[in-house]
């Protein structure tokens, strides 16, 4: 790894996440970071450490899949993993924060604009700004550790209080907050006077290219793609699919981001429900291969559960937008975060969450009415073209950077 003193950067994007990986967070990071670095360079991308990836590399980040689009050379730095931290997420996060603080101290006068996704980066940046008052800070709130960590970990109340205090310091100390969900934005506006701007996720419209023939192409297909955390509702999906199979011959493409502990649980469900022969399981597909499968499906499923993460924190599911961009009808849980993107019976079908029988009924409806499925898909694609293309979202973010460079943002932004 290069020595800290050898880095020089004017802009910084921080994410306590492994990157790049075949998942929605990596897509979001690429577009947000490339927009930042196009606005202010040279830039640095500071990430969670990964033993499978270099601790330092130089890379070109592009605003889109087209090589002719705006791109920037960026230094990517991954924090050094501490063996004593093991699999302790909080210990890794604190190591990440401490190493970022050291990196900032070595580059005391160069940084002018930084965007961060979590308090582990936000607190060191706020400390750094004490001696660099001209530094502008953008807090990109996609998730709040105080809500998401307890889903995975049993944390003492005192620890949760400290995490919440870090979050609050970042919310109050940032110059601007951006978030991809209206639900999240409404909640944040109750917690801070810092300007909060709704900036949704986006999607790219697929290039015109012939679809590859799928295996068992004579059978209709449904698709789920993304991660396998509990809040995604995969068990409900599989229960619904078992009901659909009782009436129709159909296959399910299950395209998961990673082959991890959650994926192993999904495999166990497939076996116990005797669905292994009609479900195709894929891991880490590249974007082109995944797009082909989405376009070949009669419908794309997003059965989010009504948990605190989806109902209180909020989210902006990339799987929904990317399905719509491909012209594939969406069947999703009827939650406020989904209604921000999909109108029932216009861009897809919305069903009561955690109700496999209702999800199955919607699947059977679109499988039995391919013309309706196609119409919903085309209308969804038009909605993305008009409101949710990444090019549009990145242009809005760049405009926010420009406003921030001119002076303090107003709370009504």
GROMACS .gro file of C-alpha atoms in nm, residues 11-375:
model
  365
   11UNK     CA    1  -1.272   1.519  -0.337
   12UNK     CA    2  -1.345   1.208  -0.133
   13UNK     CA    3  -1.622   0.949  -0.145
   14UNK     CA    4  -1.642   0.714   0.155
   15UNK     CA    5  -1.836   0.389   0.181
   16UNK     CA    6  -1.802   0.123   0.449
   17UNK     CA    7  -1.883  -0.139   0.189
   18UNK     CA    8  -1.697  -0.388  -0.027
   19UNK     CA    9  -1.669  -0.262  -0.383
   20UNK     CA   10  -1.708  -0.359  -0.657
   21UNK     CA   11  -1.953  -0.645  -0.609
   22UNK     CA   12  -2.253  -0.759  -0.817
   23UNK     CA   13  -2.510  -0.588  -0.595
   24UNK     CA   14  -2.716  -0.271  -0.582
   25UNK     CA   15  -2.491  -0.085  -0.337
   26UNK     CA   16  -2.197  -0.111  -0.577
   27UNK     CA   17  -2.408   0.026  -0.861
   28UNK     CA   18  -2.510   0.321  -0.646
   29UNK     CA   19  -2.154   0.385  -0.528
   30UNK     CA   20  -2.022   0.388  -0.885
   31UNK     CA   21  -2.271   0.649  -1.005
   32UNK     CA   22  -2.250   0.872  -0.697
   33UNK     CA   23  -1.870   0.859  -0.676
   34UNK     CA   24  -1.813   0.914  -1.047
   35UNK     CA   25  -2.042   1.220  -1.034
   36UNK     CA   26  -1.846   1.361  -0.741
   37UNK     CA   27  -1.510   1.306  -0.912
   38UNK     CA   28  -1.635   1.454  -1.239
   39UNK     CA   29  -1.729   1.768  -1.044
   40UNK     CA   30  -1.408   1.789  -0.838
   41UNK     CA   31  -1.084   1.606  -0.907
   42UNK     CA   32  -0.846   1.449  -0.824
   43UNK     CA   33  -1.063   1.219  -0.619
   44UNK     CA   34  -1.031   0.930  -0.379
   45UNK     CA   35  -1.271   0.643  -0.312
   46UNK     CA   36  -1.223   0.514   0.044
   47UNK     CA   37  -1.377   0.170   0.105
   48UNK     CA   38  -1.407  -0.117   0.348
   49UNK     CA   39  -1.112  -0.354   0.335
   50UNK     CA   40  -1.142  -0.677   0.140
   51UNK     CA   41  -0.878  -0.952   0.146
   52UNK     CA   42  -0.968  -1.040  -0.215
   53UNK     CA   43  -0.901  -0.688  -0.344
   54UNK     CA   44  -0.593  -0.459  -0.349
   55UNK     CA   45  -0.553  -0.206  -0.069
   56UNK     CA   46  -0.475   0.060  -0.330
   57UNK     CA   47  -0.547   0.089  -0.700
   58UNK     CA   48  -0.591   0.352  -0.968
   59UNK     CA   49  -0.909   0.315  -1.170
   60UNK     CA   50  -1.127   0.498  -1.420
   61UNK     CA   51  -1.485   0.552  -1.304
   62UNK     CA   52  -1.745   0.633  -1.569
   63UNK     CA   53  -2.086   0.794  -1.533
   64UNK     CA   54  -2.236   0.518  -1.746
   65UNK     CA   55  -2.176   0.196  -1.933
   66UNK     CA   56  -2.085   0.387  -2.249
   67UNK     CA   57  -1.705   0.443  -2.261
   68UNK     CA   58  -1.762   0.781  -2.429
   69UNK     CA   59  -1.939   0.916  -2.121
   70UNK     CA   60  -1.765   1.136  -1.864
   71UNK     CA   61  -1.502   0.942  -1.670
   72UNK     CA   62  -1.245   1.025  -1.404
   73UNK     CA   63  -0.920   0.873  -1.280
   74UNK     CA   64  -0.956   0.796  -0.912
   75UNK     CA   65  -0.744   0.646  -0.636
   76UNK     CA   66  -0.922   0.362  -0.457
   77UNK     CA   67  -0.806   0.295  -0.101
   78UNK     CA   68  -0.936   0.007   0.111
   79UNK     CA   69  -0.880   0.012   0.485
   80UNK     CA   70  -0.634  -0.239   0.629
   81UNK     CA   71  -0.811  -0.531   0.792
   82UNK     CA   72  -0.713  -0.595   1.153
   83UNK     CA   73  -0.696  -0.971   1.227
   84UNK     CA   74  -0.805  -0.905   1.586
   85UNK     CA   75  -1.137  -0.765   1.458
   86UNK     CA   76  -1.234  -1.101   1.306
   87UNK     CA   77  -1.595  -1.090   1.183
   88UNK     CA   78  -1.696  -0.820   1.431
   89UNK     CA   79  -1.868  -0.559   1.212
   90UNK     CA   80  -1.845  -0.282   1.471
   91UNK     CA   81  -1.474  -0.346   1.529
   92UNK     CA   82  -1.413  -0.329   1.154
   93UNK     CA   83  -1.614  -0.007   1.132
   94UNK     CA   84  -1.406   0.157   1.406
   95UNK     CA   85  -1.082   0.044   1.239
   96UNK     CA   86  -1.216   0.196   0.916
   97UNK     CA   87  -1.293   0.524   1.095
   98UNK     CA   88  -0.955   0.542   1.268
   99UNK     CA   89  -0.762   0.475   0.946
  100UNK     CA   90  -0.964   0.740   0.763
  101UNK     CA   91  -0.880   0.989   1.037
  102UNK     CA   92  -0.509   0.915   0.993
  103UNK     CA   93  -0.538   0.951   0.616
  104UNK     CA   94  -0.709   1.289   0.653
  105UNK     CA   95  -0.440   1.415   0.890
  106UNK     CA   96  -0.178   1.339   0.624
  107UNK     CA   97  -0.376   1.545   0.368
  108UNK     CA   98  -0.467   1.836   0.589
  109UNK     CA   99  -0.509   2.113   0.332
  110UNK     CA  100  -0.618   1.949   0.005
  111UNK     CA  101  -0.972   1.819   0.060
  112UNK     CA  102  -1.259   2.054  -0.037
  113UNK     CA  103  -1.564   1.827  -0.092
  114UNK     CA  104  -1.651   1.489   0.062
  115UNK     CA  105  -1.952   1.259   0.045
  116UNK     CA  106  -2.001   0.977   0.295
  117UNK     CA  107  -2.256   0.698   0.338
  118UNK     CA  108  -2.217   0.614   0.706
  119UNK     CA  109  -2.118   0.766   1.042
  120UNK     CA  110  -1.796   0.561   1.044
  121UNK     CA  111  -1.665   0.804   0.781
  122UNK     CA  112  -1.877   1.102   0.882
  123UNK     CA  113  -1.732   1.146   1.231
  124UNK     CA  114  -1.365   1.151   1.115
  125UNK     CA  115  -1.461   1.398   0.842
  126UNK     CA  116  -1.636   1.625   1.093
  127UNK     CA  117  -1.328   1.611   1.315
  128UNK     CA  118  -1.111   1.697   1.014
  129UNK     CA  119  -1.329   1.999   0.933
  130UNK     CA  120  -1.250   2.160   1.269
  131UNK     CA  121  -0.916   2.263   1.117
  132UNK     CA  122  -1.053   2.294   0.762
  133UNK     CA  123  -1.375   2.497   0.786
  134UNK     CA  124  -1.404   2.536   0.407
  135UNK     CA  125  -1.460   2.161   0.364
  136UNK     CA  126  -1.812   2.081   0.236
  137UNK     CA  127  -1.972   1.756   0.356
  138UNK     CA  128  -2.257   1.562   0.196
  139UNK     CA  129  -2.416   1.283   0.400
  140UNK     CA  130  -2.570   1.025   0.168
  141UNK     CA  131  -2.820   0.836   0.383
  142UNK     CA  132  -2.911   0.503   0.228
  143UNK     CA  133  -2.930   0.319   0.559
  144UNK     CA  134  -2.899   0.396   0.929
  145UNK     CA  135  -2.682   0.158   1.136
  146UNK     CA  136  -2.904   0.214   1.440
  147UNK     CA  137  -3.186   0.044   1.247
  148UNK     CA  138  -3.003  -0.209   1.029
  149UNK     CA  139  -2.737  -0.343   1.267
  150UNK     CA  140  -2.986  -0.479   1.526
  151UNK     CA  141  -3.138  -0.693   1.249
  152UNK     CA  142  -2.812  -0.890   1.231
  153UNK     CA  143  -2.655  -0.835   1.574
  154UNK     CA  144  -2.763  -0.840   1.936
  155UNK     CA  145  -2.628  -0.507   2.059
  156UNK     CA  146  -2.636  -0.363   2.412
  157UNK     CA  147  -2.857  -0.058   2.457
  158UNK     CA  148  -2.551   0.150   2.545
  159UNK     CA  149  -2.383   0.057   2.214
  160UNK     CA  150  -2.695   0.144   2.016
  161UNK     CA  151  -2.712   0.480   2.193
  162UNK     CA  152  -2.353   0.556   2.089
  163UNK     CA  153  -2.428   0.461   1.728
  164UNK     CA  154  -2.737   0.685   1.729
  165UNK     CA  155  -2.528   0.970   1.871
  166UNK     CA  156  -2.274   0.930   1.588
  167UNK     CA  157  -2.559   0.933   1.336
  168UNK     CA  158  -2.706   1.246   1.488
  169UNK     CA  159  -2.372   1.425   1.488
  170UNK     CA  160  -2.337   1.347   1.116
  171UNK     CA  161  -2.693   1.457   1.039
  172UNK     CA  162  -2.645   1.788   1.219
  173UNK     CA  163  -2.288   1.847   1.102
  174UNK     CA  164  -2.328   1.783   0.730
  175UNK     CA  165  -2.386   2.071   0.490
  176UNK     CA  166  -2.633   1.864   0.289
  177UNK     CA  167  -2.813   1.530   0.322
  178UNK     CA  168  -2.922   1.332   0.017
  179UNK     CA  169  -3.135   1.019   0.039
  180UNK     CA  170  -3.300   0.795  -0.224
  181UNK     CA  171  -3.635   0.752  -0.045
  182UNK     CA  172  -3.909   1.004   0.028
  183UNK     CA  173  -3.992   0.803   0.340
  184UNK     CA  174  -3.633   0.835   0.461
  185UNK     CA  175  -3.628   1.206   0.377
  186UNK     CA  176  -3.943   1.270   0.582
  187UNK     CA  177  -3.794   1.092   0.882
  188UNK     CA  178  -3.461   1.275   0.858
  189UNK     CA  179  -3.631   1.615   0.836
  190UNK     CA  180  -3.776   1.546   1.182
  191UNK     CA  181  -3.430   1.478   1.323
  192UNK     CA  182  -3.224   1.769   1.190
  193UNK     CA  183  -3.232   2.118   1.042
  194UNK     CA  184  -2.969   2.025   0.781
  195UNK     CA  185  -3.120   2.048   0.429
  196UNK     CA  186  -3.246   1.707   0.312
  197UNK     CA  187  -3.284   1.638  -0.061
  198UNK     CA  188  -3.465   1.341  -0.212
  199UNK     CA  189  -3.238   1.191  -0.479
  200UNK     CA  190  -3.372   0.853  -0.595
  201UNK     CA  191  -3.178   0.564  -0.737
  202UNK     CA  192  -3.174   0.525  -1.113
  203UNK     CA  193  -3.143   0.270  -1.389
  204UNK     CA  194  -3.004   0.254  -1.741
  205UNK     CA  195  -3.232   0.167  -2.029
  206UNK     CA  196  -3.096  -0.149  -2.193
  207UNK     CA  197  -2.931  -0.131  -2.535
  208UNK     CA  198  -3.121  -0.278  -2.828
  209UNK     CA  199  -2.984  -0.630  -2.858
  210UNK     CA  200  -3.134  -0.971  -2.935
  211UNK     CA  201  -3.232  -1.182  -2.637
  212UNK     CA  202  -3.039  -1.502  -2.589
  213UNK     CA  203  -3.248  -1.817  -2.581
  214UNK     CA  204  -3.304  -1.926  -2.222
  215UNK     CA  205  -3.298  -2.284  -2.103
  216UNK     CA  206  -3.651  -2.429  -2.108
  217UNK     CA  207  -3.752  -2.130  -2.321
  218UNK     CA  208  -4.091  -2.289  -2.383
  219UNK     CA  209  -4.183  -2.230  -2.018
  220UNK     CA  210  -4.273  -1.886  -1.879
  221UNK     CA  211  -4.030  -1.750  -1.621
  222UNK     CA  212  -4.039  -1.533  -1.312
  223UNK     CA  213  -3.730  -1.366  -1.170
  224UNK     CA  214  -3.596  -1.240  -0.841
  225UNK     CA  215  -3.256  -1.071  -0.830
  226UNK     CA  216  -3.062  -0.904  -0.554
  227UNK     CA  217  -2.953  -0.989  -0.202
  228UNK     CA  218  -3.101  -1.246   0.035
  229UNK     CA  219  -3.138  -1.062   0.367
  230UNK     CA  220  -3.451  -1.135   0.570
  231UNK     CA  221  -3.614  -0.805   0.478
  232UNK     CA  222  -3.615  -0.904   0.109
  233UNK     CA  223  -3.895  -1.156   0.171
  234UNK     CA  224  -3.746  -1.453  -0.015
  235UNK     CA  225  -3.919  -1.712   0.201
  236UNK     CA  226  -4.255  -1.554   0.118
  237UNK     CA  227  -4.155  -1.557  -0.248
  238UNK     CA  228  -4.074  -1.929  -0.245
  239UNK     CA  229  -4.398  -2.012  -0.064
  240UNK     CA  230  -4.585  -1.815  -0.330
  241UNK     CA  231  -4.395  -1.985  -0.611
  242UNK     CA  232  -4.488  -2.327  -0.471
  243UNK     CA  233  -4.854  -2.222  -0.492
  244UNK     CA  234  -4.809  -2.098  -0.850
  245UNK     CA  235  -4.653  -2.431  -0.946
  246UNK     CA  236  -4.969  -2.609  -0.833
  247UNK     CA  237  -5.156  -2.437  -1.116
  248UNK     CA  238  -4.901  -2.347  -1.384
  249UNK     CA  239  -4.582  -2.488  -1.525
  250UNK     CA  240  -4.330  -2.210  -1.473
  251UNK     CA  241  -3.965  -2.160  -1.378
  252UNK     CA  242  -3.805  -1.914  -1.139
  253UNK     CA  243  -3.466  -1.750  -1.195
  254UNK     CA  244  -3.320  -1.669  -0.854
  255UNK     CA  245  -3.022  -1.439  -0.918
  256UNK     CA  246  -2.845  -1.367  -0.591
  257UNK     CA  247  -2.563  -1.120  -0.541
  258UNK     CA  248  -2.339  -1.339  -0.328
  259UNK     CA  249  -2.307  -1.702  -0.224
  260UNK     CA  250  -2.309  -1.635   0.151
  261UNK     CA  251  -2.486  -1.744   0.469
  262UNK     CA  252  -2.821  -1.603   0.355
  263UNK     CA  253  -2.785  -1.780   0.021
  264UNK     CA  254  -2.724  -2.109   0.199
  265UNK     CA  255  -3.050  -2.055   0.386
  266UNK     CA  256  -3.228  -2.004   0.053
  267UNK     CA  257  -3.083  -2.332  -0.074
  268UNK     CA  258  -3.218  -2.506   0.235
  269UNK     CA  259  -3.564  -2.361   0.172
  270UNK     CA  260  -3.557  -2.478  -0.189
  271UNK     CA  261  -3.478  -2.829  -0.073
  272UNK     CA  262  -3.739  -2.839   0.203
  273UNK     CA  263  -4.009  -2.704  -0.033
  274UNK     CA  264  -3.903  -2.945  -0.310
  275UNK     CA  265  -3.847  -2.660  -0.557
  276UNK     CA  266  -3.492  -2.742  -0.666
  277UNK     CA  267  -3.603  -2.883  -1.003
  278UNK     CA  268  -3.792  -2.569  -1.110
  279UNK     CA  269  -3.569  -2.292  -0.971
  280UNK     CA  270  -3.246  -2.186  -1.143
  281UNK     CA  271  -3.004  -2.042  -0.888
  282UNK     CA  272  -2.740  -1.795  -1.011
  283UNK     CA  273  -2.471  -1.603  -0.821
  284UNK     CA  274  -2.286  -1.283  -0.910
  285UNK     CA  275  -2.410  -1.244  -1.267
  286UNK     CA  276  -2.257  -0.962  -1.470
  287UNK     CA  277  -2.492  -0.682  -1.571
  288UNK     CA  278  -2.540  -0.798  -1.930
  289UNK     CA  279  -2.627  -1.156  -1.828
  290UNK     CA  280  -2.864  -1.037  -1.558
  291UNK     CA  281  -3.034  -0.795  -1.797
  292UNK     CA  282  -3.101  -1.079  -2.040
  293UNK     CA  283  -3.273  -1.280  -1.768
  294UNK     CA  284  -3.482  -0.984  -1.654
  295UNK     CA  285  -3.601  -0.917  -2.008
  296UNK     CA  286  -3.686  -1.285  -2.061
  297UNK     CA  287  -3.909  -1.297  -1.752
  298UNK     CA  288  -4.285  -1.248  -1.750
  299UNK     CA  289  -4.254  -1.060  -1.421
  300UNK     CA  290  -3.990  -0.951  -1.169
  301UNK     CA  291  -4.064  -0.999  -0.799
  302UNK     CA  292  -3.982  -0.767  -0.507
  303UNK     CA  293  -4.162  -0.914  -0.200
  304UNK     CA  294  -4.020  -0.679   0.066
  305UNK     CA  295  -4.134  -0.745   0.422
  306UNK     CA  296  -4.303  -0.479   0.641
  307UNK     CA  297  -4.011  -0.450   0.886
  308UNK     CA  298  -3.855  -0.141   1.049
  309UNK     CA  299  -3.589  -0.129   0.779
  310UNK     CA  300  -3.848  -0.102   0.500
  311UNK     CA  301  -4.125   0.084   0.687
  312UNK     CA  302  -3.936   0.324   0.917
  313UNK     CA  303  -3.593   0.374   0.763
  314UNK     CA  304  -3.698   0.352   0.399
  315UNK     CA  305  -3.515   0.236   0.086
  316UNK     CA  306  -3.521   0.267  -0.293
  317UNK     CA  307  -3.501  -0.087  -0.437
  318UNK     CA  308  -3.277  -0.094  -0.743
  319UNK     CA  309  -3.431  -0.427  -0.845
  320UNK     CA  310  -3.761  -0.249  -0.903
  321UNK     CA  311  -3.613   0.031  -1.115
  322UNK     CA  312  -3.386  -0.202  -1.313
  323UNK     CA  313  -3.679  -0.434  -1.387
  324UNK     CA  314  -3.889  -0.142  -1.508
  325UNK     CA  315  -3.600  -0.018  -1.722
  326UNK     CA  316  -3.589  -0.359  -1.891
  327UNK     CA  317  -3.960  -0.338  -1.974
  328UNK     CA  318  -4.049  -0.622  -1.736
  329UNK     CA  319  -4.362  -0.600  -1.522
  330UNK     CA  320  -4.302  -0.573  -1.147
  331UNK     CA  321  -4.492  -0.759  -0.876
  332UNK     CA  322  -4.399  -0.606  -0.541
  333UNK     CA  323  -4.514  -0.560  -0.184
  334UNK     CA  324  -4.757  -0.273  -0.136
  335UNK     CA  325  -4.532  -0.057   0.083
  336UNK     CA  326  -4.480   0.322   0.081
  337UNK     CA  327  -4.124   0.283  -0.054
  338UNK     CA  328  -4.256   0.078  -0.347
  339UNK     CA  329  -4.540   0.322  -0.418
  340UNK     CA  330  -4.275   0.593  -0.465
  341UNK     CA  331  -4.172   0.403  -0.781
  342UNK     CA  332  -4.465   0.188  -0.895
  343UNK     CA  333  -4.833   0.266  -0.943
  344UNK     CA  334  -5.058  -0.038  -0.903
  345UNK     CA  335  -5.207  -0.161  -1.232
  346UNK     CA  336  -5.003   0.097  -1.423
  347UNK     CA  337  -4.639  -0.015  -1.394
  348UNK     CA  338  -4.696  -0.344  -1.214
  349UNK     CA  339  -4.901  -0.516  -0.946
  350UNK     CA  340  -4.875  -0.437  -0.574
  351UNK     CA  341  -4.978  -0.701  -0.320
  352UNK     CA  342  -5.012  -0.707   0.059
  353UNK     CA  343  -4.669  -0.783   0.210
  354UNK     CA  344  -4.591  -1.119   0.371
  355UNK     CA  345  -4.897  -1.278   0.207
  356UNK     CA  346  -4.769  -1.560  -0.017
  357UNK     CA  347  -5.119  -1.644  -0.141
  358UNK     CA  348  -5.171  -1.287  -0.266
  359UNK     CA  349  -4.827  -1.284  -0.428
  360UNK     CA  350  -4.907  -1.615  -0.598
  361UNK     CA  351  -5.238  -1.479  -0.725
  362UNK     CA  352  -5.064  -1.179  -0.884
  363UNK     CA  353  -4.803  -1.406  -1.047
  364UNK     CA  354  -5.074  -1.629  -1.192
  365UNK     CA  355  -5.259  -1.322  -1.323
  366UNK     CA  356  -4.962  -1.195  -1.524
  367UNK     CA  357  -4.848  -1.541  -1.634
  368UNK     CA  358  -5.201  -1.604  -1.764
  369UNK     CA  359  -5.226  -1.261  -1.932
  370UNK     CA  360  -4.899  -1.202  -2.120
  371UNK     CA  361  -5.043  -0.900  -2.303
  372UNK     CA  362  -5.117  -0.729  -1.971
  373UNK     CA  363  -4.771  -0.815  -1.841
  374UNK     CA  364  -4.613  -0.665  -2.151
  375UNK     CA  365  -4.824  -0.347  -2.125
   0.00000   0.00000   0.00000
